[in-house]
Each structure stands twice: as structure tokens, then as C-alpha cells.
Short mmCIF file of C-alpha atoms and ligand atoms in Angstrom, two decimals:
data_model
loop_
_atom_site.label_atom_id
_atom_site.label_comp_id
_atom_site.label_asym_id
_atom_site.label_seq_id
_atom_site.Cartn_x
_atom_site.Cartn_y
_atom_site.Cartn_z
CA UNK A 1 -10.22 1.24 -27.58
CA UNK A 2 -7.77 -1.63 -27.68
CA UNK A 3 -6.50 -2.08 -24.11
CA UNK A 4 -2.99 -2.71 -25.42
CA UNK A 5 -2.64 0.89 -26.44
CA UNK A 6 -4.58 2.63 -23.70
CA UNK A 7 -2.64 5.12 -21.63
CA UNK A 8 -3.34 5.91 -18.00
CA UNK A 9 -4.52 9.38 -19.03
CA UNK A 10 -7.09 7.89 -21.40
CA UNK A 11 -8.13 5.31 -18.82
CA UNK A 12 -8.80 8.05 -16.27
CA UNK A 13 -10.98 10.02 -18.69
CA UNK A 14 -12.79 6.85 -19.80
CA UNK A 15 -13.52 5.80 -16.25
CA UNK A 16 -14.47 9.16 -14.82
CA UNK A 17 -18.09 8.60 -15.84
CA UNK A 18 -18.25 5.30 -13.91
CA UNK A 19 -16.91 6.88 -10.76
CA UNK A 20 -19.63 7.73 -8.32
CA UNK A 21 -18.22 11.11 -7.34
CA UNK A 22 -17.27 12.22 -10.80
CA UNK A 23 -16.50 15.89 -10.31
CA UNK A 24 -13.22 15.73 -12.17
CA UNK A 25 -11.43 16.52 -8.91
CA UNK A 26 -10.65 12.87 -8.36
CA UNK A 27 -9.29 12.46 -11.89
CA UNK A 28 -7.02 15.43 -11.29
CA UNK A 29 -5.79 13.80 -8.12
CA UNK A 30 -4.89 10.56 -9.90
CA UNK A 31 -3.20 12.67 -12.58
CA UNK A 32 -1.11 14.41 -9.94
CA UNK A 33 -0.11 11.05 -8.43
CA UNK A 34 0.90 9.88 -11.90
CA UNK A 35 3.08 12.97 -12.31
CA UNK A 36 4.71 12.62 -8.88
CA UNK A 37 5.31 8.92 -9.58
CA UNK A 38 7.26 9.83 -12.70
CA UNK A 39 9.33 12.38 -10.79
CA UNK A 40 10.13 9.88 -8.00
CA UNK A 41 10.88 7.21 -10.60
CA UNK A 42 13.38 9.58 -12.19
CA UNK A 43 15.13 10.12 -8.85
CA UNK A 44 15.21 6.41 -8.01
CA UNK A 45 16.58 5.42 -11.39
CA UNK A 46 19.58 7.68 -10.92
CA UNK A 47 20.15 6.71 -7.27
CA UNK A 48 23.12 4.53 -8.14
CA UNK A 49 24.65 7.23 -10.30
CA UNK A 50 24.74 10.16 -7.95
CA UNK A 51 25.57 10.35 -4.33
CA UNK A 52 22.08 10.79 -2.94
CA UNK A 53 21.61 7.42 -1.31
CA UNK A 54 22.20 6.64 2.32
CA UNK A 55 20.72 7.91 5.53
CA UNK A 56 19.92 11.59 5.70
CA UNK A 57 20.34 11.54 9.46
CA UNK A 58 16.78 12.59 10.33
CA UNK A 59 14.84 10.19 12.51
CA UNK A 60 11.14 9.77 11.65
CA UNK A 61 8.38 9.39 14.24
CA UNK A 62 8.87 5.62 14.44
CA UNK A 63 12.49 6.17 15.45
CA UNK A 64 13.85 4.88 12.15
CA UNK A 65 16.58 6.60 10.19
CA UNK A 66 15.19 8.17 7.03
CA UNK A 67 16.96 7.61 3.77
CA UNK A 68 17.48 10.64 1.56
CA UNK A 69 15.18 9.30 -1.10
CA UNK A 70 12.40 8.89 1.49
CA UNK A 71 12.57 12.59 2.16
CA UNK A 72 12.76 13.43 -1.51
CA UNK A 73 9.83 11.17 -2.44
CA UNK A 74 7.77 12.62 0.38
CA UNK A 75 8.49 16.18 -0.77
CA UNK A 76 7.82 15.39 -4.43
CA UNK A 77 4.44 13.80 -3.73
CA UNK A 78 3.45 16.48 -1.23
CA UNK A 79 4.45 19.41 -3.41
CA UNK A 80 2.91 17.99 -6.58
CA UNK A 81 -0.40 17.46 -4.82
CA UNK A 82 -0.39 20.68 -2.79
CA UNK A 83 0.50 22.82 -5.82
CA UNK A 84 -2.55 21.53 -7.64
CA UNK A 85 -4.93 22.31 -4.75
CA UNK A 86 -6.78 19.05 -5.16
CA UNK A 87 -6.80 17.69 -1.61
CA UNK A 88 -7.56 19.30 1.72
CA UNK A 89 -5.10 17.21 3.72
CA UNK A 90 -2.20 14.79 3.47
CA UNK A 91 -0.88 12.26 5.96
CA UNK A 92 2.40 10.53 5.29
CA UNK A 93 4.44 7.84 6.95
CA UNK A 94 7.32 10.30 6.83
CA UNK A 95 5.48 13.15 8.59
CA UNK A 96 4.89 13.32 12.33
CA UNK A 97 1.44 14.85 11.89
CA UNK A 98 -1.04 15.32 9.06
CA UNK A 99 -0.66 18.35 6.79
CA UNK A 100 -3.54 20.77 6.39
CA UNK A 101 -3.70 21.99 2.81
CA UNK A 102 -5.06 25.51 2.59
CA UNK A 103 -6.65 26.62 -0.63
CA UNK A 104 -6.93 30.17 -1.84
CA UNK A 105 -8.31 32.48 0.92
CA UNK A 106 -7.38 29.85 3.51
CA UNK A 107 -10.62 27.96 2.93
CA UNK A 108 -10.33 24.64 1.20
CA UNK A 109 -13.30 23.27 -0.69
CA UNK A 110 -11.53 20.11 -1.79
CA UNK A 111 -13.21 16.88 -0.79
CA UNK A 112 -10.34 14.42 -0.77
CA UNK A 113 -7.55 13.52 1.59
CA UNK A 114 -4.45 11.57 0.65
CA UNK A 115 -2.50 9.14 2.82
CA UNK A 116 0.78 7.76 1.62
CA UNK A 117 3.95 5.87 2.24
CA UNK A 118 6.06 7.80 -0.26
CA UNK A 119 8.91 5.30 -0.42
CA UNK A 120 8.31 1.94 1.17
CA UNK A 121 11.13 -0.53 1.67
CA UNK A 122 13.65 2.28 1.25
CA UNK A 123 16.45 0.37 2.98
CA UNK A 124 16.51 -1.67 -0.26
CA UNK A 125 17.64 1.36 -2.28
CA UNK A 126 21.30 1.03 -1.33
CA UNK A 127 21.40 -2.54 -2.62
CA UNK A 128 19.57 -1.92 -5.89
CA UNK A 129 16.40 -3.78 -4.90
CA UNK A 130 12.85 -2.71 -5.74
CA UNK A 131 10.95 -0.18 -3.65
CA UNK A 132 7.44 1.24 -3.89
CA UNK A 133 5.04 4.07 -3.14
CA UNK A 134 1.68 3.31 -1.55
CA UNK A 135 -1.30 5.71 -1.56
CA UNK A 136 -4.82 5.80 -0.26
CA UNK A 137 -7.63 8.30 -0.91
CA UNK A 138 -10.72 9.09 1.18
CA UNK A 139 -13.42 11.71 1.13
CA UNK A 140 -13.20 13.97 4.13
CA UNK A 141 -15.82 13.60 6.86
CA UNK A 142 -15.44 17.13 8.28
CA UNK A 143 -17.34 19.97 6.56
CA UNK A 144 -15.87 21.34 3.34
CA UNK A 145 -14.32 24.77 3.68
CA UNK A 146 -12.93 24.07 7.15
CA UNK A 147 -9.45 22.73 7.95
CA UNK A 148 -9.19 18.93 7.96
CA UNK A 149 -9.16 17.20 11.33
CA UNK A 150 -7.61 13.98 12.58
CA UNK A 151 -11.02 12.29 12.23
CA UNK A 152 -10.76 12.71 8.45
CA UNK A 153 -7.67 10.49 8.52
CA UNK A 154 -8.86 7.96 11.08
CA UNK A 155 -11.59 6.49 8.88
CA UNK A 156 -11.93 2.76 8.45
CA UNK A 157 -10.23 1.33 5.38
CA UNK A 158 -13.61 0.31 3.99
CA UNK A 159 -14.26 4.01 3.33
CA UNK A 160 -11.38 4.34 0.85
CA UNK A 161 -12.41 5.66 -2.55
CA UNK A 162 -9.16 4.64 -4.18
CA UNK A 163 -5.85 3.04 -3.34
CA UNK A 164 -2.79 2.07 -5.26
CA UNK A 165 0.91 1.57 -5.40
CA UNK A 166 3.82 2.31 -7.67
CA UNK A 167 6.37 -0.48 -7.96
CA UNK A 168 9.81 0.74 -8.97
CA UNK A 169 11.02 -2.64 -10.17
CA UNK A 170 12.61 -3.91 -13.33
CA UNK A 171 9.97 -1.70 -14.87
CA UNK A 172 7.88 0.94 -13.14
CA UNK A 173 4.24 0.07 -12.63
CA UNK A 174 1.31 1.99 -11.24
CA UNK A 175 -1.43 -0.31 -9.95
CA UNK A 176 -4.65 1.08 -8.51
CA UNK A 177 -8.28 0.50 -7.72
CA UNK A 178 -11.29 2.77 -7.35
CA UNK A 179 -13.41 -0.12 -6.10
CA UNK A 180 -14.08 -1.53 -9.56
CA UNK A 181 -11.27 -4.04 -9.91
CA UNK A 182 -7.54 -3.51 -10.10
CA UNK A 183 -5.66 -2.23 -13.12
CA UNK A 184 -1.91 -2.08 -13.68
CA UNK A 185 -0.06 0.37 -15.91
CA UNK A 186 3.57 0.09 -17.00
CA UNK A 187 5.71 3.14 -17.63
CA UNK A 188 7.41 3.47 -20.98
CA UNK A 189 10.38 5.49 -19.72
CA UNK A 190 11.39 6.62 -23.20
CA UNK A 191 8.28 8.75 -23.56
CA UNK A 192 7.15 9.02 -19.94
CA UNK A 193 3.75 7.41 -20.49
CA UNK A 194 1.99 4.74 -18.45
CA UNK A 195 0.21 2.10 -20.56
CA UNK A 196 -2.48 -0.30 -19.39
CA UNK A 197 -0.49 -3.53 -19.21
CA UNK A 198 -2.43 -5.57 -16.62
CA UNK A 199 -6.17 -4.99 -16.90
CA UNK A 200 -8.45 -6.42 -14.21
CA UNK A 201 -5.75 -8.05 -12.09
CA UNK A 202 -6.82 -11.07 -10.00
CA UNK A 203 -5.07 -13.42 -7.60
CA UNK A 204 -4.93 -16.92 -9.10
CA UNK A 205 -7.26 -19.39 -7.32
CA UNK A 206 -4.37 -21.38 -5.95
CA UNK A 207 -1.42 -19.72 -4.24
CA UNK A 208 1.84 -21.44 -3.43
CA UNK A 209 4.14 -18.65 -2.25
CA UNK A 210 4.55 -17.46 1.33
CA UNK A 211 6.41 -14.24 2.13
CA UNK A 212 7.50 -13.55 5.68
CA UNK A 213 10.71 -12.58 7.47
CA UNK A 214 11.32 -16.07 8.75
CA UNK A 215 14.44 -14.97 10.62
CA UNK A 216 12.06 -13.77 13.33
CA UNK A 217 10.51 -17.25 13.66
CA UNK A 218 11.32 -17.70 17.35
CA UNK A 219 9.45 -14.46 18.13
CA UNK A 220 6.27 -15.30 16.19
CA UNK A 221 2.89 -16.16 17.72
CA UNK A 222 2.09 -19.89 17.88
CA UNK A 223 -0.53 -19.70 15.11
CA UNK A 224 2.01 -18.25 12.67
CA UNK A 225 4.64 -20.84 13.62
CA UNK A 226 2.16 -23.63 12.97
CA UNK A 227 1.10 -22.12 9.66
CA UNK A 228 4.74 -21.96 8.56
CA UNK A 229 5.19 -25.65 9.41
CA UNK A 230 2.03 -26.33 7.39
CA UNK A 231 3.54 -24.45 4.39
CA UNK A 232 6.68 -26.58 4.62
CA UNK A 233 4.92 -29.92 5.00
CA UNK A 234 5.14 -32.45 2.17
CA UNK A 235 1.44 -32.98 1.57
CA UNK A 236 -1.09 -32.23 -1.21
CA UNK A 237 0.42 -29.31 -3.19
CA UNK A 238 2.94 -28.45 -0.48
CA UNK A 239 5.64 -27.56 0.43
CA UNK A 240 5.07 -24.00 -0.77
CA UNK A 241 7.76 -21.69 -2.08
CA UNK A 242 9.25 -19.05 0.19
CA UNK A 243 9.91 -15.62 -1.35
CA UNK A 244 10.67 -12.47 0.64
CA UNK A 245 12.07 -9.29 -0.87
CA UNK A 246 11.46 -7.14 2.19
CA UNK A 247 9.63 -4.57 0.07
CA UNK A 248 5.91 -4.84 0.73
CA UNK A 249 4.91 -3.48 -2.69
CA UNK A 250 7.12 -5.94 -4.56
CA UNK A 251 6.22 -8.92 -2.40
CA UNK A 252 2.52 -8.10 -2.73
CA UNK A 253 2.76 -7.49 -6.48
CA UNK A 254 4.47 -10.83 -7.13
CA UNK A 255 1.99 -12.66 -4.92
CA UNK A 256 -0.99 -11.07 -6.66
CA UNK A 257 0.32 -12.21 -10.04
CA UNK A 258 1.63 -15.65 -9.06
CA UNK A 259 -0.57 -16.48 -6.05
CA UNK A 260 0.72 -16.17 -2.53
CA UNK A 261 0.44 -14.69 0.93
CA UNK A 262 2.39 -11.89 2.62
CA UNK A 263 2.60 -12.01 6.41
CA UNK A 264 3.98 -9.49 8.88
CA UNK A 265 2.76 -10.78 12.25
CA UNK A 266 3.06 -9.49 15.78
CA UNK A 267 6.18 -10.79 17.47
CA UNK A 268 7.97 -10.67 20.76
CA UNK A 269 10.11 -7.83 19.35
CA UNK A 270 7.28 -5.97 17.57
CA UNK A 271 4.18 -6.63 19.68
CA UNK A 272 1.91 -4.74 17.27
CA UNK A 273 3.60 -5.88 14.07
CA UNK A 274 5.55 -3.48 11.89
CA UNK A 275 3.34 -2.22 9.10
CA UNK A 276 1.16 0.85 9.45
CA UNK A 277 -2.57 0.45 9.16
CA UNK A 278 -3.20 3.75 7.38
CA UNK A 279 -0.32 3.97 4.92
CA UNK A 280 0.41 0.32 4.16
CA UNK A 281 -2.20 -2.19 5.29
CA UNK A 282 -5.46 -0.43 4.35
CA UNK A 283 -4.47 0.46 0.79
CA UNK A 284 -2.97 -3.00 0.15
CA UNK A 285 -6.04 -4.64 1.72
CA UNK A 286 -8.37 -2.66 -0.57
CA UNK A 287 -6.34 -3.68 -3.63
CA UNK A 288 -6.17 -7.31 -2.44
CA UNK A 289 -9.94 -7.55 -2.00
CA UNK A 290 -10.56 -5.92 -5.36
CA UNK A 291 -8.29 -8.56 -6.89
CA UNK A 292 -10.28 -11.38 -5.27
CA UNK A 293 -7.88 -11.75 -2.33
CA UNK A 294 -8.18 -11.11 1.37
CA UNK A 295 -6.46 -9.10 4.12
CA UNK A 296 -6.69 -9.77 7.82
CA UNK A 297 -4.93 -9.06 11.10
CA UNK A 298 -5.10 -12.81 11.70
CA UNK A 299 -8.61 -12.56 13.16
CA UNK A 300 -10.47 -9.61 11.66
CA UNK A 301 -10.81 -7.95 8.27
CA UNK A 302 -8.22 -5.16 7.97
CA UNK A 303 -10.68 -2.81 6.25
CA UNK A 304 -13.09 -2.98 9.22
CA UNK A 305 -10.53 -1.96 11.87
CA UNK A 306 -11.23 1.46 13.41
CA UNK A 307 -7.94 3.37 13.44
CA UNK A 308 -7.06 5.05 16.71
CA UNK A 309 -3.90 6.90 15.68
CA UNK A 310 -2.16 8.02 12.52
CA UNK A 311 0.93 5.87 12.78
CA UNK A 312 -0.80 2.80 14.22
CA UNK A 313 0.76 -0.58 13.44
CA UNK A 314 -1.14 -3.84 12.94
CA UNK A 315 -0.26 -7.43 12.09
CA UNK A 316 -0.89 -8.11 8.40
CA UNK A 317 -1.90 -11.28 6.55
CA UNK A 318 -2.66 -10.48 2.94
CA UNK A 319 -2.99 -12.32 -0.34
CA UNK A 320 -4.72 -15.27 -1.87
CA UNK A 321 -8.08 -15.78 -0.10
CA UNK A 322 -7.60 -19.49 0.62
CA UNK A 323 -4.18 -18.89 2.10
CA UNK A 324 -5.30 -16.02 4.33
CA UNK A 325 -8.22 -18.11 5.54
CA UNK A 326 -5.83 -20.91 6.38
CA UNK A 327 -3.74 -18.56 8.54
CA UNK A 328 -6.92 -17.41 10.30
CA UNK A 329 -7.74 -21.04 11.01
CA UNK A 330 -4.38 -21.48 12.74
CA UNK A 331 -4.60 -18.13 14.55
CA UNK A 332 -8.11 -18.88 15.85
CA UNK A 333 -6.64 -21.64 18.02
CA UNK A 334 -4.91 -18.89 20.01
CA UNK A 335 -7.59 -16.21 20.62
CA UNK A 336 -5.39 -14.49 23.21
CA UNK A 337 -3.12 -13.26 20.38
CA UNK A 338 -6.01 -11.25 18.93
CA UNK A 339 -5.41 -8.61 21.62
CA UNK A 340 -2.20 -7.09 20.37
P1 AHM B 1 9.38 0.87 5.86
O1 AHM B 1 8.06 1.55 5.70
O2 AHM B 1 10.19 1.44 6.98
O3 AHM B 1 10.15 0.79 4.57
O4 AHM B 1 9.08 -0.62 6.36
C1 AHM B 1 8.16 -1.39 5.65
C2 AHM B 1 8.90 -2.54 5.04
C3 AHM B 1 8.06 -3.34 4.09
O5 AHM B 1 8.13 -2.89 2.78
C4 AHM B 1 8.68 -4.69 4.21
O6 AHM B 1 7.82 -5.70 3.81
C5 AHM B 1 9.04 -4.77 5.66
O7 AHM B 1 9.26 -3.44 6.06
C6 AHM B 1 10.29 -5.54 5.89
O8 AHM B 1 10.57 -5.58 7.24
P2 AHM B 1 11.66 -6.57 7.84
O9 AHM B 1 12.98 -6.05 7.39
O10 AHM B 1 11.46 -6.48 9.31
O11 AHM B 1 11.36 -7.93 7.31
MG1 MG B 2 6.63 1.76 4.73
#
């Protein structure tokens, strides 16, 4: 079929046979994510029209005020997935603990678990700037038919079977990988269908964009400070361009298309960084690698880190391979900063 006309639904069916665990369960899971994405998209698109923006008042486990749409997006994804009985557990950035999904008769024979950041960058909602959803899928390690355990969620990122994001930008895109490259689908809102718009996405060989909250410069580790000076130097193809939306999904998406690096380092005010390993860094790292890029904590591959807790934070350097390697070169001069 001509890629220009392929829908996400057709793509899923077409690719099911290439997927190593092709039971159909996984395809149903991606279908449910597609459905929830459309529902969240609908809510986001009317955020400016109705009075549902602003803080809901609840404080999440990281001590941050939740926005109403965070709560809504979390509920929509959770309910859509739970109703379809296709996973045995869900962990979300917006939930204190993981959710055990019981199937009929309390037993749950489903193999997959879902981890998600239902609405990332949600502080951007009030100012009409892009936000995103990030998701990550693993096979459980505990026996089927028993309730999921924390160990199911604390797997290394290199065990992911799929990961993706939805970018609610000027258009809505669903981008995902099952370990066979990265494909991007754009929603036609008139008919509610995602079309394959960006097949086999790859970082360009040369990247020239760096994305970091430079306002925190004084708090950054020495290696990051030196890398930033390197980016700003007038030499070879530098200085680079600085672009920072403050929405990981959007910053990552732009950098993957145009070539760049996203950095959220440790700092004096956030000694472990800000982003969460399980809901943000691992899925983005999987997508980055599948698109020919790289993701690191400044010293080690993100996907090889062994998670110790659900809401763990790590420093994150992700994007164009050459650029990430350059940051690692600078960071390696300060090995003491590897112990965050
Ligand atoms: P969130 O999960 O609370 O929305 O935080 C994650 C977001 C990322 O999308 C973004 O890149 C980063 O936080 C921005 O942080 P800062 O405002 O510190 O630059
Ligand atoms: Mg987030």
C-alpha cells in the first residue's frame, strides 16, 4: 500500500506479523492508546474554550501541583486501557503507586504492562503551548495469572517492547517504535484518523540545536557548562541554535526532525535531575536509539540503568548521536558527577 494513505489501524494490522509476540494483544493495546490519544486530544483542543485549565489543587507524589488536564488525561488513558482488559498493570507519573488491573475472576492473564506520563509539560497548557503524552510497554516478568508486582515495572529500559509519544502541537502526532524503527502518524481531526506521515524517522547526521533550560546555568555541573560554551563558540559549524519549549515531547520531536540534543542535567537545585526514568527517559531513549540517536545520563546508556523506584529521576542527554557523545566527552572530565 502507498504509505501516503496508510492509516495507523492498517499499519498495526500490517505489522502484527513482524512483531515477535504477535498474539493480537499488543495490537489491541496500541489501538487502545490510539483511542485514548484521540480523547485527550479532544479535551486539549477545547482547553482554551472552557474553564477546565488551571491547577486542580491536588499535589502529586513529586510535590507538584497537578493541572486539571493532567488528571483528566490520566483518567482517560487508564480507563480506556483498563476497560479493554489488555494490560495487567499500569504505572503513571500522576499516580503514587502502580495500578493492578484485575481481569475477570480476579486473575489477569494479560502479558503487558503500561507506563505513562499522561500529560507531559502540562504547565504549558495555560499559555497555549504544545504538550505531550509519553508511553512505554513491557512484558511482565511475574507469572501470568497473578497480580503484577513492582518488579514488573522496575525493568531496565532495554526490555521495552514498545514506546511512543503523542505530540499535541499544531497538529496531533502519534510517534512510536516497536524496536523496528520509528514511525509517525498525523491525526486528521476532521475524520479522527491517524495517517502515516513520517515513516522510518531518523535523526539527521548533523545536529545544530541544543535544548536546555539555560536559566539554571549557574547550578549545572561543570561538564554541562563547558559543553554549553562549546555550543556557543564560533568555530566549525558553531555556534549552534538554542531552542527550548519546556515540553519534552515537543523539544525531542523537533530535534529528531531537525537534528539536536535535549539536556536536563543534575543541578544544585535538582541533584538527580528532573525527568523520570520510567515515564520519560526510557521511552524517549528507546525512540531516540531507534531513530539512530542516543540517550545517556552523561556517562551511561539510559536503557541499561536498573531502576530502583517507580518515580526515580535521572539526568537526561538525548538526541543526535554525535552531540550526545560530545556531552559525554565533557562529562567524563568530571567522573565525580556520575554519582548523582
Ligand atoms: P512535568 O512532567 O511535570 O510536565 O515535567 C516535565 C517537563 C518536560 O516536559 C520539560 O522538558 C521540563 O519539564 C521542563 O522543565 P523546566 O521548566 O525546569 O525547564
Ligand atoms: Mg512529565
